[in-house]
Coordinates of C-alpha atoms in Angstrom, one line a residue:
M1 CA 50.2 -29.9 2.9
V2 CA 49.4 -33.1 1.0
T3 CA 46.5 -33.7 -1.4
R4 CA 44.0 -36.4 -1.8
R5 CA 46.1 -37.8 -4.6
F6 CA 48.9 -38.5 -2.1
A7 CA 46.5 -40.2 0.2
L8 CA 45.2 -42.3 -2.7
L9 CA 48.7 -43.2 -3.7
L10 CA 49.4 -44.4 -0.1
A11 CA 46.2 -46.4 0.0
L12 CA 47.0 -48.2 -3.2
G13 CA 50.8 -48.5 -2.8
V14 CA 51.5 -49.5 0.8
P15 CA 49.4 -52.8 0.9
L16 CA 51.1 -54.2 -2.2
P17 CA 54.5 -55.2 -0.6
A18 CA 52.5 -57.2 2.0
L19 CA 52.1 -59.8 -0.8
L20 CA 55.9 -60.3 -1.1
P21 CA 58.3 -62.4 1.0
S22 CA 59.8 -59.3 2.8
P23 CA 56.8 -57.0 3.3
W24 CA 58.0 -54.6 6.0
L25 CA 61.2 -53.5 4.3
L26 CA 59.4 -52.8 1.0
T27 CA 56.5 -51.1 2.8
L28 CA 58.9 -48.7 4.4
A29 CA 60.6 -48.1 1.0
V30 CA 57.3 -47.4 -0.7
L31 CA 56.2 -45.1 2.1
G32 CA 59.5 -43.2 2.1
L33 CA 59.4 -42.9 -1.7
A34 CA 55.8 -41.4 -1.5
V35 CA 56.7 -39.0 1.3
G36 CA 59.8 -37.9 -0.5
A37 CA 57.9 -37.3 -3.7
A38 CA 55.3 -35.2 -1.8
V39 CA 58.1 -33.2 -0.1
L40 CA 59.8 -32.6 -3.4
D41 CA 56.5 -31.6 -5.0
A42 CA 55.8 -29.1 -2.2
L43 CA 59.3 -27.6 -2.7
V44 CA 58.9 -27.3 -6.4
A45 CA 55.4 -25.6 -6.0
A46 CA 55.7 -21.9 -6.7
P47 CA 55.6 -19.5 -3.7
L48 CA 52.3 -17.7 -3.2
T49 CA 54.2 -14.5 -2.4
A50 CA 54.7 -14.3 -6.2
V51 CA 50.9 -14.1 -6.8
T52 CA 49.3 -10.7 -7.7
L53 CA 45.6 -10.1 -7.6
R54 CA 43.7 -7.2 -9.1
R55 CA 39.9 -6.9 -9.3
T56 CA 37.7 -4.9 -11.7
G57 CA 34.1 -4.9 -12.8
A58 CA 30.7 -3.6 -11.8
E59 CA 30.3 -1.5 -8.7
T60 CA 26.5 -1.1 -8.8
V61 CA 23.6 -3.3 -10.0
W62 CA 19.8 -3.2 -9.7
L63 CA 18.3 -5.9 -7.6
G64 CA 17.1 -8.7 -9.9
E65 CA 19.8 -8.1 -12.5
T66 CA 23.3 -9.6 -12.8
A67 CA 26.7 -8.1 -12.6
T68 CA 30.2 -9.5 -13.3
T69 CA 33.6 -8.9 -11.6
T70 CA 36.9 -9.9 -13.0
L71 CA 39.8 -11.1 -10.9
T72 CA 43.2 -10.8 -12.7
V73 CA 45.7 -13.3 -11.3
G74 CA 49.4 -12.8 -12.1
N75 CA 52.5 -14.9 -11.6
T76 CA 55.7 -12.9 -10.9
A77 CA 57.8 -16.0 -10.2
R78 CA 60.4 -17.4 -12.6
R79 CA 58.7 -20.8 -12.8
P80 CA 55.2 -22.1 -13.7
M81 CA 52.5 -22.0 -11.2
W82 CA 49.6 -24.5 -10.7
L83 CA 46.9 -22.7 -8.7
R84 CA 43.5 -23.6 -7.2
L85 CA 41.6 -20.4 -6.4
R86 CA 38.5 -19.9 -4.4
D87 CA 36.8 -16.4 -4.7
R88 CA 34.4 -16.2 -1.7
W89 CA 31.5 -13.6 -1.5
V90 CA 28.8 -13.2 1.0
P91 CA 25.9 -15.6 0.3
S92 CA 23.4 -12.9 -0.7
A93 CA 25.7 -11.8 -3.5
G94 CA 24.7 -14.8 -5.5
A95 CA 28.1 -15.8 -6.9
D96 CA 27.7 -18.5 -9.5
R97 CA 31.1 -20.1 -9.5
T98 CA 33.7 -19.6 -6.8
E99 CA 36.4 -22.2 -7.5
H100 CA 38.9 -22.1 -10.4
R101 CA 42.0 -24.0 -11.5
L102 CA 44.8 -22.0 -13.2
N103 CA 48.0 -22.9 -14.9
L104 CA 50.2 -19.8 -15.1
L105 CA 53.5 -19.6 -16.8
A106 CA 56.3 -17.3 -15.5
G107 CA 55.2 -13.7 -15.9
E108 CA 51.7 -14.6 -17.2
E109 CA 48.3 -13.2 -16.1
Q110 CA 44.9 -14.9 -16.4
Q111 CA 41.4 -13.5 -15.6
V112 CA 38.7 -15.2 -13.6
T113 CA 35.2 -13.9 -14.1
T114 CA 32.5 -14.2 -11.4
T115 CA 28.8 -13.6 -12.2
L116 CA 26.8 -12.2 -9.3
T117 CA 23.0 -12.3 -9.0
P118 CA 22.2 -10.6 -5.7
T119 CA 19.1 -11.6 -3.7
R120 CA 19.0 -8.5 -1.4
H121 CA 19.7 -4.9 -1.9
G122 CA 22.6 -3.2 0.0
D123 CA 26.3 -3.7 0.0
R124 CA 27.6 -7.1 -0.9
A125 CA 31.3 -7.6 -0.3
A126 CA 34.0 -10.0 -1.6
V127 CA 35.0 -11.9 1.5
R128 CA 38.3 -13.6 0.7
V129 CA 40.4 -15.1 -2.0
T130 CA 42.0 -18.4 -1.0
L131 CA 45.0 -19.7 -3.0
R132 CA 46.7 -23.0 -3.2
S133 CA 49.9 -23.5 -5.2
Y134 CA 50.4 -27.2 -6.3
G135 CA 53.5 -29.0 -7.3
P136 CA 53.7 -30.6 -10.8
L137 CA 52.8 -34.0 -9.5
G138 CA 49.7 -32.7 -7.6
L139 CA 50.8 -34.5 -4.4
A140 CA 51.3 -31.5 -2.1
Y141 CA 50.5 -27.8 -2.1
R142 CA 51.3 -24.5 -0.4
Q143 CA 48.7 -22.4 1.3
R144 CA 49.3 -19.3 3.3
S145 CA 47.6 -18.4 6.6
Q146 CA 44.1 -16.8 6.7
R147 CA 45.6 -13.5 7.8
W148 CA 47.7 -13.4 4.6
N149 CA 44.7 -14.2 2.5
E150 CA 42.8 -11.3 4.0
Q151 CA 45.8 -9.0 3.3
V152 CA 46.2 -10.0 -0.3
T153 CA 42.4 -10.1 -1.2
P154 CA 41.5 -7.0 -3.2
T155 CA 38.7 -5.2 -1.4
W156 CA 35.5 -4.9 -3.5
T157 CA 32.0 -4.0 -2.6
L158 CA 29.0 -4.3 -5.0
R159 CA 26.2 -1.9 -4.1
V160 CA 22.9 -3.5 -5.0
L161 CA 20.3 -0.9 -5.7
P162 CA 16.7 -1.5 -4.6
R163 CA 14.2 -3.0 -7.0
F164 CA 12.4 -0.3 -9.0
P165 CA 9.5 -2.1 -10.9
S166 CA 7.4 1.1 -10.9
R167 CA 9.7 2.7 -13.4
R168 CA 7.5 1.4 -16.1
L169 CA 4.9 3.9 -15.0
L170 CA 7.2 6.9 -15.6
P171 CA 6.0 7.7 -19.2
E172 CA 2.3 7.8 -18.0
K173 CA 3.1 10.0 -15.0
L174 CA 5.3 12.3 -17.0
A175 CA 2.6 12.8 -19.6
K176 CA 0.2 13.8 -16.8
L177 CA 2.9 16.2 -15.5
R178 CA 3.2 17.8 -18.9
V179 CA -0.5 18.3 -19.0
F180 CA -0.5 20.0 -15.6
D181 CA 2.6 22.0 -16.6
G182 CA 0.9 23.3 -19.8
A183 CA 3.0 21.5 -22.4
V184 CA 0.0 19.6 -23.8
V185 CA -3.0 21.9 -23.1
T186 CA -3.3 25.6 -23.0
R187 CA -2.4 27.0 -19.6
G188 CA -5.0 29.1 -17.9
R189 CA -6.4 30.1 -14.6
G190 CA -6.8 27.2 -12.1
Q191 CA -3.9 25.1 -13.4
G192 CA -1.4 26.2 -10.8
T193 CA -0.7 29.3 -8.7
E194 CA 2.6 30.4 -10.1
F195 CA 2.5 33.3 -12.7
D196 CA 3.8 32.2 -16.1
V197 CA 3.2 34.8 -19.0
L198 CA 0.8 37.3 -20.3
R199 CA -1.1 36.6 -23.5
E200 CA -3.9 38.1 -25.5
Y201 CA -7.5 37.5 -24.4
V202 CA -9.4 34.9 -26.3
V203 CA -13.1 34.0 -26.1
G204 CA -13.6 31.6 -23.3
D205 CA -10.9 32.9 -21.0
D206 CA -11.9 33.7 -17.4
V207 CA -12.4 37.4 -17.0
R208 CA -10.9 37.3 -13.6
S209 CA -7.5 36.5 -15.2
I210 CA -7.5 39.8 -17.1
D211 CA -4.5 42.0 -16.2
W212 CA -6.0 45.5 -16.4
R213 CA -2.7 47.4 -16.0
A214 CA -1.0 45.4 -18.8
S215 CA -4.1 45.8 -20.9
A216 CA -3.9 49.6 -20.5
R217 CA -0.2 49.7 -21.5
T218 CA -0.7 47.6 -24.6
H219 CA -4.1 49.0 -25.6
D220 CA -5.4 45.4 -25.8
V221 CA -7.0 42.9 -23.5
V222 CA -4.4 40.5 -22.0
V223 CA -4.7 37.8 -19.4
R224 CA -2.4 36.2 -16.9
T225 CA -1.6 32.5 -17.3
W226 CA -0.5 30.3 -14.5
R227 CA 1.4 27.1 -14.1
P228 CA 2.0 24.6 -11.3
E229 CA 4.5 25.7 -8.7
R230 CA 8.2 25.0 -9.3
D231 CA 11.0 24.6 -6.8
R232 CA 8.7 23.1 -4.2
R233 CA 10.0 20.7 -1.6
V234 CA 9.0 17.0 -1.3
V235 CA 10.3 15.0 1.7
C236 CA 10.1 11.2 1.5
V237 CA 10.1 9.8 5.1
L238 CA 10.8 6.1 5.2
D239 CA 9.8 4.3 8.4
T240 CA 12.4 1.6 8.9
G241 CA 11.0 0.3 12.2
R242 CA 9.4 -3.0 12.9
T243 CA 6.3 -2.4 10.8
S244 CA 8.5 -2.1 7.7
A245 CA 9.7 -5.7 8.2
A246 CA 6.2 -7.2 7.7
R247 CA 6.1 -9.1 4.4
I248 CA 3.6 -8.1 1.7
G249 CA 3.7 -11.0 -0.7
D250 CA 7.3 -12.1 -1.1
E251 CA 9.0 -8.9 0.0
P252 CA 9.2 -6.6 3.1
R253 CA 6.9 -3.6 3.3
L254 CA 10.1 -1.4 3.2
D255 CA 10.9 -2.6 -0.4
A256 CA 7.4 -1.5 -1.6
A257 CA 7.9 1.9 0.1
I258 CA 11.3 2.3 -1.5
D259 CA 9.9 1.6 -4.9
A260 CA 7.1 4.2 -4.5
A261 CA 9.6 6.7 -3.1
L262 CA 11.8 6.3 -6.1
L263 CA 9.0 6.9 -8.5
L264 CA 7.9 10.0 -6.6
A265 CA 11.5 11.3 -6.5
V266 CA 12.0 10.9 -10.2
L267 CA 8.7 12.5 -11.0
A268 CA 9.2 15.5 -8.6
S269 CA 12.7 16.0 -10.0
K270 CA 11.3 16.2 -13.5
A271 CA 8.9 18.8 -12.3
D272 CA 11.9 20.9 -11.0
D273 CA 10.9 20.3 -7.3
R274 CA 13.4 19.5 -4.6
V275 CA 13.3 16.0 -3.2
D276 CA 14.8 15.1 0.2
L277 CA 15.0 11.8 2.0
L278 CA 14.8 10.9 5.7
A279 CA 14.9 7.3 6.9
V280 CA 14.1 6.8 10.6
D281 CA 13.5 4.2 13.3
T282 CA 15.1 4.9 16.7
A283 CA 17.7 6.9 14.9
V284 CA 18.2 8.6 11.5
R285 CA 19.4 5.9 9.2
A286 CA 19.7 8.0 6.0
K287 CA 19.3 11.6 5.2
V288 CA 19.7 13.3 1.8
E289 CA 19.1 16.9 1.2
G290 CA 20.6 19.7 -0.9
G291 CA 22.4 19.4 -4.2
G292 CA 21.3 19.7 -7.7
H293 CA 18.8 17.4 -9.5
R294 CA 21.5 15.6 -11.4
T295 CA 23.4 14.6 -8.3
K296 CA 20.4 14.2 -6.0
L297 CA 18.8 11.2 -7.6
P298 CA 21.9 9.0 -7.5
R299 CA 22.4 10.0 -3.9
L300 CA 18.8 9.1 -3.0
I301 CA 19.0 5.7 -4.8
S302 CA 22.4 4.9 -3.2
S303 CA 21.1 5.9 0.3
M304 CA 18.0 3.7 -0.1
A305 CA 20.1 0.7 -1.1
S306 CA 21.6 0.3 2.3
L307 CA 18.3 0.5 4.3
E308 CA 17.1 -2.6 6.2
P309 CA 14.1 -3.0 8.5
A310 CA 14.9 -2.8 12.2
L311 CA 12.8 -4.7 14.8
V312 CA 12.3 -1.5 16.9
E313 CA 9.5 1.0 17.4
T314 CA 9.9 4.1 15.2
D315 CA 10.4 7.4 17.0
F316 CA 8.3 9.9 15.0
G317 CA 9.6 12.6 17.3
L318 CA 12.8 12.5 15.3
V319 CA 10.9 13.1 12.1
A320 CA 9.1 16.1 13.5
G321 CA 12.3 17.4 15.1
D322 CA 14.2 17.2 11.8
L323 CA 11.5 18.8 9.7
L324 CA 10.8 21.6 12.1
R325 CA 14.3 22.3 13.3
R326 CA 15.2 24.4 10.3
D327 CA 13.2 27.2 8.9
H328 CA 12.2 25.3 5.7
K329 CA 9.3 26.6 3.7
R330 CA 6.1 24.5 3.3
A331 CA 6.7 21.1 1.9
M332 CA 4.9 17.9 0.9
V333 CA 5.9 15.3 3.5
V334 CA 5.2 11.7 2.5
I335 CA 5.5 9.3 5.4
F336 CA 5.8 5.7 4.2
S337 CA 4.7 3.6 7.1
A338 CA 1.8 1.3 8.1
L339 CA -1.7 2.0 9.3
D340 CA -1.2 -0.1 12.4
A341 CA -3.0 1.4 15.4
A342 CA -0.2 1.2 18.0
P343 CA 2.6 3.0 16.2
I344 CA 0.3 5.6 14.7
I345 CA -1.7 6.5 17.8
E346 CA 1.2 6.3 20.2
G347 CA 4.0 7.5 17.9
L348 CA 2.7 9.7 15.1
L349 CA -0.4 11.4 16.4
P350 CA 1.3 13.3 19.3
V351 CA 3.6 15.1 16.8
L352 CA 1.1 15.2 13.9
S353 CA -0.4 18.6 14.7
R354 CA 3.0 20.2 14.6
L355 CA 3.7 18.8 11.2
T356 CA 0.3 19.6 9.6
T357 CA 0.5 23.2 10.8
K358 CA 3.5 23.8 8.6
H359 CA 3.5 21.1 5.9
R360 CA 1.2 19.1 3.7
V361 CA 1.4 15.6 5.2
V362 CA 0.6 12.4 3.2
L363 CA 0.7 9.0 4.9
A364 CA 1.3 6.2 2.4
A365 CA 0.7 2.6 3.5
V366 CA 0.7 -0.7 1.6
R367 CA -2.4 -2.8 2.3
D368 CA -1.8 -6.5 3.0
P369 CA -4.3 -8.5 0.9
E370 CA -3.9 -11.5 3.2
T371 CA -5.8 -9.8 6.0
A372 CA -8.9 -9.3 3.7
R373 CA -8.6 -12.9 2.6
L374 CA -8.6 -14.2 6.1
A375 CA -11.7 -12.1 7.0
E376 CA -13.7 -14.1 4.5
L377 CA -15.2 -17.4 5.9
P378 CA -15.2 -20.5 3.6
S379 CA -18.5 -21.0 1.9
T380 CA -18.8 -24.5 3.3
G381 CA -17.1 -26.4 6.2
A382 CA -15.9 -23.5 8.3
T383 CA -14.2 -24.7 11.4
A384 CA -13.8 -22.9 14.8
E385 CA -10.2 -21.9 13.8
D386 CA -11.6 -20.3 10.6
V387 CA -14.1 -18.3 12.6
H388 CA -11.4 -17.1 15.0
L389 CA -9.1 -16.1 12.2
A390 CA -11.9 -14.3 10.4
A391 CA -12.9 -12.4 13.5
A392 CA -9.3 -11.4 14.2
A393 CA -8.8 -10.2 10.6
E394 CA -12.1 -8.3 10.7
L395 CA -10.9 -6.6 13.9
A396 CA -7.6 -5.6 12.2
L397 CA -9.5 -4.2 9.3
G398 CA -11.8 -2.2 11.5
E399 CA -8.8 -0.7 13.4
R400 CA -7.2 0.2 10.1
D401 CA -10.3 2.1 9.0
R402 CA -10.5 3.9 12.3
V403 CA -6.8 5.0 12.1
R404 CA -7.4 6.2 8.5
A405 CA -10.4 8.2 9.6
L406 CA -8.5 9.7 12.5
L407 CA -5.6 10.8 10.2
T408 CA -8.0 12.3 7.7
Q409 CA -9.6 14.4 10.5
Q410 CA -6.1 15.7 11.3
G411 CA -5.7 16.9 7.7
V412 CA -3.5 14.1 6.5
I413 CA -4.0 12.6 3.0
V414 CA -4.0 8.8 3.4
V415 CA -2.9 6.6 0.5
D416 CA -3.9 3.0 1.4
E417 CA -3.4 0.7 -1.5
L418 CA -2.4 -2.8 -2.6
R419 CA 1.2 -3.4 -3.6
E420 CA 0.3 -3.5 -7.3
T421 CA -1.1 0.1 -7.4
F422 CA 0.7 1.6 -4.4
A423 CA 3.5 3.5 -6.2
S424 CA 1.1 4.8 -8.8
K425 CA -1.4 6.2 -6.2
V426 CA 1.4 7.9 -4.3
S427 CA 2.5 9.7 -7.4
D428 CA -1.1 10.6 -8.3
A429 CA -1.5 12.2 -4.9
Y430 CA 1.6 14.4 -5.7
L431 CA 0.3 15.3 -9.1
M432 CA -3.1 16.2 -7.7
L433 CA -1.7 18.5 -5.0
K434 CA 0.7 20.1 -7.6
A435 CA -2.1 20.8 -10.1
A436 CA -4.2 22.3 -7.4
G437 CA -1.3 24.4 -6.0
R438 CA -1.6 22.8 -2.6
L439 CA 2.0 21.6 -2.1

């Protein structure tokens, strides 16, 4: 194939003989010379079969951060190689520079670095590496077929982990956990229901905590101390149906739920509780259970990274079926969904009694501040459209309050908060239940 340089050469060279006495003969001579030079240039260009590609670099990155991958290009031919390389990624990978020019001597290798700033979480793949081998004059090049390019392209997928802004709250929540667990204050009756140790009675201890048998054996008054339960089960249920696609600020509701679930998972793991994950819409999209604490958290984060909202109605029967199918002991089930009337009344309520009978259920929903803003009429100059919008917003807020009251009557703890405080309040609900021994 010829290049733009060859086309420019023809555009400038062919009209010149027309100014001479014998234009046609000279024009053909110039045209033949240019074509011959291009053919010779293409023959001299190094074959692309002598190119080797090898990719290394980051395999995971948090959303909002940058990662780099390195493509090593080698020349196994016995002659120099002038290459133009295009490293294509999916658009959401945020590749900064995709085209490069390389001059490789025989047997030489060069590295091409691509900086990626992903705009969405999930798997972001390298699509294709396209190569052109130019001749020394730059008049023509060799390029293989698309099928060959797909075969020679090194497969690489960058897993973009979901944004986790609430990690800044971890020190505060862990400090509260240590208080509940007895590392900061003296443990006593009422701070948990799991027996810890026996100790001597001191003034101020609750007499109901005295262990009379142990006191008789030691000839001293000893009391039982308690701590919050360990090895309890926390199940994070992510609703990936249509309500999770609603945007709260500049992100989908699902992203806020993932952030809160990550904070809860880290906190519960630090408390030696088991954390499981279930993501559901019309099918189970992700499920993580079993395994140790060290391996569980990376699996949870990796599973959440691939979740995307689906424009379908969530089947809460799948949630109830999964949680009740096995003979699991009592657990704290946190359902990250929305307080919309239709999916709650038609989907969740029919199976809610089966869940609350066996488990402690928490429904966590992100409140959209835009609805409350629309419910307020302008102080002056309100139009008919403003009145209609305010009435519709007030109706939505009223339905939300009724749904919250209905869930509370069924024994469900409802966390209904703005995005800024949502993750913190979900974790506080866990700490409150753990300190009271109600998990």
